[in-house]
Coordinates of N, CA and C in Angstrom, one line a residue:
X172 N -74.2 122.7 -63.4 CA -75.5 122.4 -63.1 C -75.7 122.3 -61.6
X173 N -74.7 121.9 -60.9 CA -74.8 121.8 -59.4 C -75.0 123.2 -58.8
X174 N -74.4 124.2 -59.4 CA -74.6 125.6 -58.8 C -76.1 126.0 -59.0
X175 N -76.6 125.6 -60.2 CA -78.0 126.0 -60.5 C -79.0 125.3 -59.5
X176 N -78.7 124.0 -59.2 CA -79.5 123.3 -58.2 C -79.4 123.9 -56.8
X177 N -78.2 124.4 -56.5 CA -78.0 125.1 -55.2 C -78.8 126.4 -55.2
X178 N -78.8 127.1 -56.3 CA -79.6 128.4 -56.3 C -81.0 128.1 -56.2
X179 N -81.5 127.1 -56.9 CA -82.9 126.7 -56.9 C -83.3 126.3 -55.5
X180 N -82.5 125.6 -54.8 CA -82.8 125.2 -53.4 C -82.9 126.4 -52.5
X181 N -82.1 127.4 -52.7 CA -82.1 128.6 -51.9 C -83.4 129.4 -52.2
X182 N -83.8 129.5 -53.4 CA -85.0 130.1 -53.8 C -86.2 129.4 -53.2
X183 N -86.3 128.1 -53.3 CA -87.4 127.3 -52.8 C -87.5 127.5 -51.3
X184 N -86.3 127.6 -50.6 CA -86.3 127.8 -49.1 C -86.9 129.1 -48.8
X185 N -86.5 130.1 -49.6 CA -87.1 131.5 -49.4 C -88.6 131.5 -49.6
X186 N -89.1 130.8 -50.6 CA -90.5 130.8 -50.9 C -91.3 130.1 -49.8
X187 N -90.8 129.0 -49.3 CA -91.6 128.2 -48.4 C -91.2 128.5 -46.9
X188 N -90.1 129.2 -46.7 CA -89.6 129.5 -45.4 C -89.4 128.3 -44.5
X189 N -89.1 127.2 -45.2 CA -88.7 125.9 -44.5 C -87.9 125.1 -45.4
X190 N -87.2 124.1 -44.8 CA -86.4 123.2 -45.6 C -87.0 121.8 -45.4
X191 N -87.4 121.2 -46.5 CA -87.8 119.8 -46.5 C -87.2 119.1 -47.7
X192 N -86.6 117.9 -47.4 CA -85.9 117.2 -48.5 C -86.9 116.7 -49.6
X193 N -88.1 116.6 -49.3 CA -89.1 116.1 -50.3 C -90.0 117.2 -50.8
X194 N -89.7 118.5 -50.7 CA -90.6 119.5 -51.0 C -90.9 119.6 -52.5
X195 N -90.0 119.2 -53.4 CA -90.2 119.3 -54.8 C -90.4 117.9 -55.4
X196 N -90.8 116.9 -54.6 CA -91.1 115.6 -55.2 C -92.3 115.7 -56.1
X197 N -92.3 115.0 -57.2 CA -93.4 115.1 -58.2 C -93.1 116.1 -59.3
X198 N -92.1 116.8 -59.2 CA -91.8 117.8 -60.3 C -90.8 117.2 -61.4
X199 N -90.5 116.0 -61.2 CA -89.5 115.4 -62.2 C -90.0 115.4 -63.6
X200 N -91.3 115.1 -63.8 CA -91.9 115.1 -65.1 C -91.9 116.5 -65.7
X201 N -92.2 117.5 -64.9 CA -92.2 118.8 -65.4 C -90.9 119.3 -65.8
X202 N -89.9 119.0 -65.0 CA -88.5 119.3 -65.3 C -88.0 118.7 -66.6
X203 N -88.3 117.4 -66.7 CA -88.0 116.6 -67.9 C -88.6 117.3 -69.2
X204 N -89.9 117.6 -69.0 CA -90.6 118.2 -70.1 C -90.0 119.6 -70.5
X205 N -89.6 120.4 -69.5 CA -89.0 121.7 -69.8 C -87.7 121.5 -70.5
X206 N -86.9 120.5 -70.1 CA -85.6 120.3 -70.7 C -85.7 119.8 -72.1
X207 N -86.6 118.8 -72.3 CA -86.8 118.3 -73.7 C -87.4 119.3 -74.6
X208 N -88.4 120.1 -74.1 CA -89.0 121.1 -74.9 C -88.0 122.2 -75.2
X209 N -87.0 122.4 -74.4 CA -86.0 123.4 -74.7 C -85.0 123.0 -75.7
X210 N -85.1 121.8 -76.2 CA -84.2 121.3 -77.3 C -83.2 120.4 -77.0
X211 N -83.1 119.9 -75.7 CA -82.1 118.9 -75.3 C -82.5 117.6 -75.9
X212 N -81.5 116.9 -76.6 CA -81.8 115.6 -77.2 C -81.8 114.5 -76.1
X213 N -82.7 113.6 -76.1 CA -82.7 112.5 -75.2 C -81.7 111.4 -75.6
X214 N -81.2 111.5 -76.8 CA -80.2 110.5 -77.3 C -78.8 111.0 -77.1
X215 N -78.6 112.1 -76.4 CA -77.2 112.6 -76.2 C -77.1 113.9 -76.9
X216 N -76.0 114.5 -76.8 CA -75.8 115.8 -77.4 C -75.9 116.9 -76.4
X217 N -76.1 118.1 -76.9 CA -76.0 119.3 -76.0 C -77.4 120.0 -76.1
X218 N -77.7 120.7 -75.0 CA -78.8 121.6 -75.0 C -78.2 122.9 -74.5
X219 N -79.0 124.0 -74.7 CA -78.5 125.3 -74.2 C -79.3 125.8 -73.1
X220 N -78.8 126.6 -72.2 CA -79.4 127.2 -71.1 C -80.6 128.0 -71.6
X221 N -80.4 128.8 -72.7 CA -81.5 129.6 -73.2 C -82.7 128.7 -73.7
X222 N -82.4 127.6 -74.3 CA -83.4 126.7 -74.7 C -84.2 126.1 -73.6
X223 N -83.5 125.8 -72.5 CA -84.2 125.2 -71.3 C -85.1 126.3 -70.7
X224 N -84.6 127.5 -70.6 CA -85.4 128.6 -70.0 C -86.6 128.9 -70.9
X225 N -86.4 128.8 -72.2 CA -87.6 129.0 -73.1 C -88.6 127.8 -72.9
X226 N -88.1 126.6 -72.7 CA -88.9 125.5 -72.4 C -89.7 125.7 -71.1
X227 N -89.1 126.2 -70.1 CA -89.7 126.4 -68.8 C -90.8 127.4 -69.0
X228 N -90.5 128.5 -69.7 CA -91.5 129.6 -69.9 C -92.7 129.0 -70.7
X229 N -92.4 128.3 -71.7 CA -93.5 127.7 -72.6 C -94.4 126.8 -71.8
X230 N -93.7 125.9 -71.0 CA -94.5 125.0 -70.2 C -95.3 125.7 -69.1
X231 N -94.8 126.7 -68.5 CA -95.5 127.5 -67.5 C -96.8 128.2 -68.2
X232 N -96.6 128.6 -69.4 CA -97.7 129.2 -70.1 C -98.8 128.2 -70.4
X233 N -98.4 127.0 -70.8 CA -99.4 125.9 -71.1 C -100.1 125.5 -69.8
X234 N -99.4 125.3 -68.7 CA -100.0 124.9 -67.5 C -100.9 126.0 -66.9
X235 N -100.5 127.3 -67.0 CA -101.3 128.4 -66.6 C -102.6 128.5 -67.4
X236 N -102.5 128.3 -68.7 CA -103.7 128.3 -69.6 C -104.6 127.2 -69.2
X237 N -104.1 126.0 -68.9 CA -105.0 124.9 -68.5 C -105.7 125.2 -67.2
X238 N -105.0 125.8 -66.3 CA -105.6 126.2 -65.0 C -106.7 127.2 -65.2
X239 N -106.4 128.2 -66.1 CA -107.4 129.2 -66.4 C -108.7 128.7 -67.1
X240 N -108.5 127.6 -67.8 CA -109.6 127.0 -68.5 C -110.4 126.0 -67.6
X241 N -109.8 125.8 -66.4 CA -110.5 124.9 -65.4 C -110.3 123.4 -65.7
X242 N -109.2 123.1 -66.4 CA -108.9 121.7 -66.6 C -108.4 121.1 -65.3
X243 N -108.9 119.9 -65.0 CA -108.4 119.2 -63.8 C -106.9 118.9 -63.8
X244 N -106.3 118.9 -62.6 CA -104.9 118.8 -62.5 C -104.4 117.4 -63.1
X245 N -105.2 116.4 -63.1 CA -104.8 115.1 -63.7 C -104.4 115.4 -65.1
X246 N -105.2 116.2 -65.8 CA -104.9 116.4 -67.3 C -103.7 117.2 -67.5
X247 N -103.3 118.0 -66.5 CA -102.0 118.7 -66.6 C -100.9 117.8 -66.8
X248 N -100.9 116.7 -66.0 CA -99.9 115.7 -66.1 C -99.9 115.0 -67.5
X249 N -101.1 114.7 -68.0 CA -101.3 114.1 -69.3 C -100.7 115.0 -70.4
X250 N -101.0 116.3 -70.3 CA -100.6 117.2 -71.3 C -99.0 117.3 -71.2
X251 N -98.5 117.3 -70.0 CA -97.0 117.3 -69.9 C -96.4 116.1 -70.5
X252 N -97.0 115.0 -70.3 CA -96.5 113.7 -71.0 C -96.6 113.8 -72.5
X253 N -97.7 114.4 -73.0 CA -97.8 114.5 -74.4 C -96.8 115.5 -75.0
X254 N -96.5 116.5 -74.3 CA -95.5 117.5 -74.7 C -94.1 116.8 -74.8
X255 N -93.8 115.9 -73.8 CA -92.5 115.2 -73.9 C -92.5 114.3 -75.1
X256 N -93.6 113.5 -75.3 CA -93.6 112.6 -76.5 C -93.5 113.4 -77.8
X257 N -94.2 114.5 -77.9 CA -94.2 115.4 -79.1 C -92.8 115.9 -79.3
X258 N -92.1 116.4 -78.3 CA -90.8 117.0 -78.4 C -89.8 115.9 -78.8
X259 N -89.8 114.7 -78.2 CA -88.9 113.7 -78.5 C -89.1 113.2 -80.0
X260 N -90.4 113.2 -80.4 CA -90.7 112.8 -81.8 C -90.1 113.8 -82.8
X261 N -90.3 115.1 -82.5 CA -89.8 116.1 -83.4 C -88.3 116.1 -83.4
X262 N -87.6 115.9 -82.3 CA -86.2 115.8 -82.3 C -85.7 114.6 -83.0
X263 N -86.3 113.4 -82.9 CA -85.9 112.2 -83.6 C -86.1 112.4 -85.1
X264 N -87.2 113.0 -85.5 CA -87.4 113.3 -86.9 C -86.4 114.2 -87.5
X265 N -86.0 115.2 -86.7 CA -85.0 116.2 -87.2 C -83.7 115.5 -87.3
X266 N -83.3 114.7 -86.3 CA -82.0 114.0 -86.4 C -82.0 113.0 -87.6
X267 N -83.1 112.4 -87.8 CA -83.1 111.4 -89.0 C -83.0 112.2 -90.3
X268 N -83.7 113.3 -90.4 CA -83.6 114.1 -91.6 C -82.2 114.6 -91.8
X269 N -81.5 115.1 -90.7 CA -80.1 115.5 -90.9 C -79.2 114.4 -91.3
X270 N -79.4 113.2 -90.8 CA -78.6 112.0 -91.1 C -78.8 111.7 -92.6
X271 N -80.0 111.8 -93.1 CA -80.2 111.5 -94.5 C -79.6 112.5 -95.4
X272 N -79.7 113.8 -95.0 CA -79.1 114.8 -95.8 C -77.5 114.8 -95.8
X273 N -77.0 114.3 -94.7 CA -75.5 114.3 -94.5 C -74.9 113.0 -95.2
X274 N -75.8 112.0 -95.4 CA -75.2 110.8 -96.0 C -75.1 110.8 -97.5

């Protein structure tokens, strides 16, 4: 993961043509949503790189759609939070279902 963070920083530096330690502040919620949407369990376990990439793409589509619909940016954050809550709920229900079937 450290290598991916390094690659991301190089890409961000190329895009902005500058280096600022706080250039991506505020993206934590978006990153968390992409990871959780990609199937990584918040209670531990493993996620896959493919799942996270799929989560990033899906989240980008949702945010782009909200922008095209003219939804204010405040609601983008609300929708991102709702996506996190929904994903965690679905993961918890799935883990509970698997525990019942396995017992």
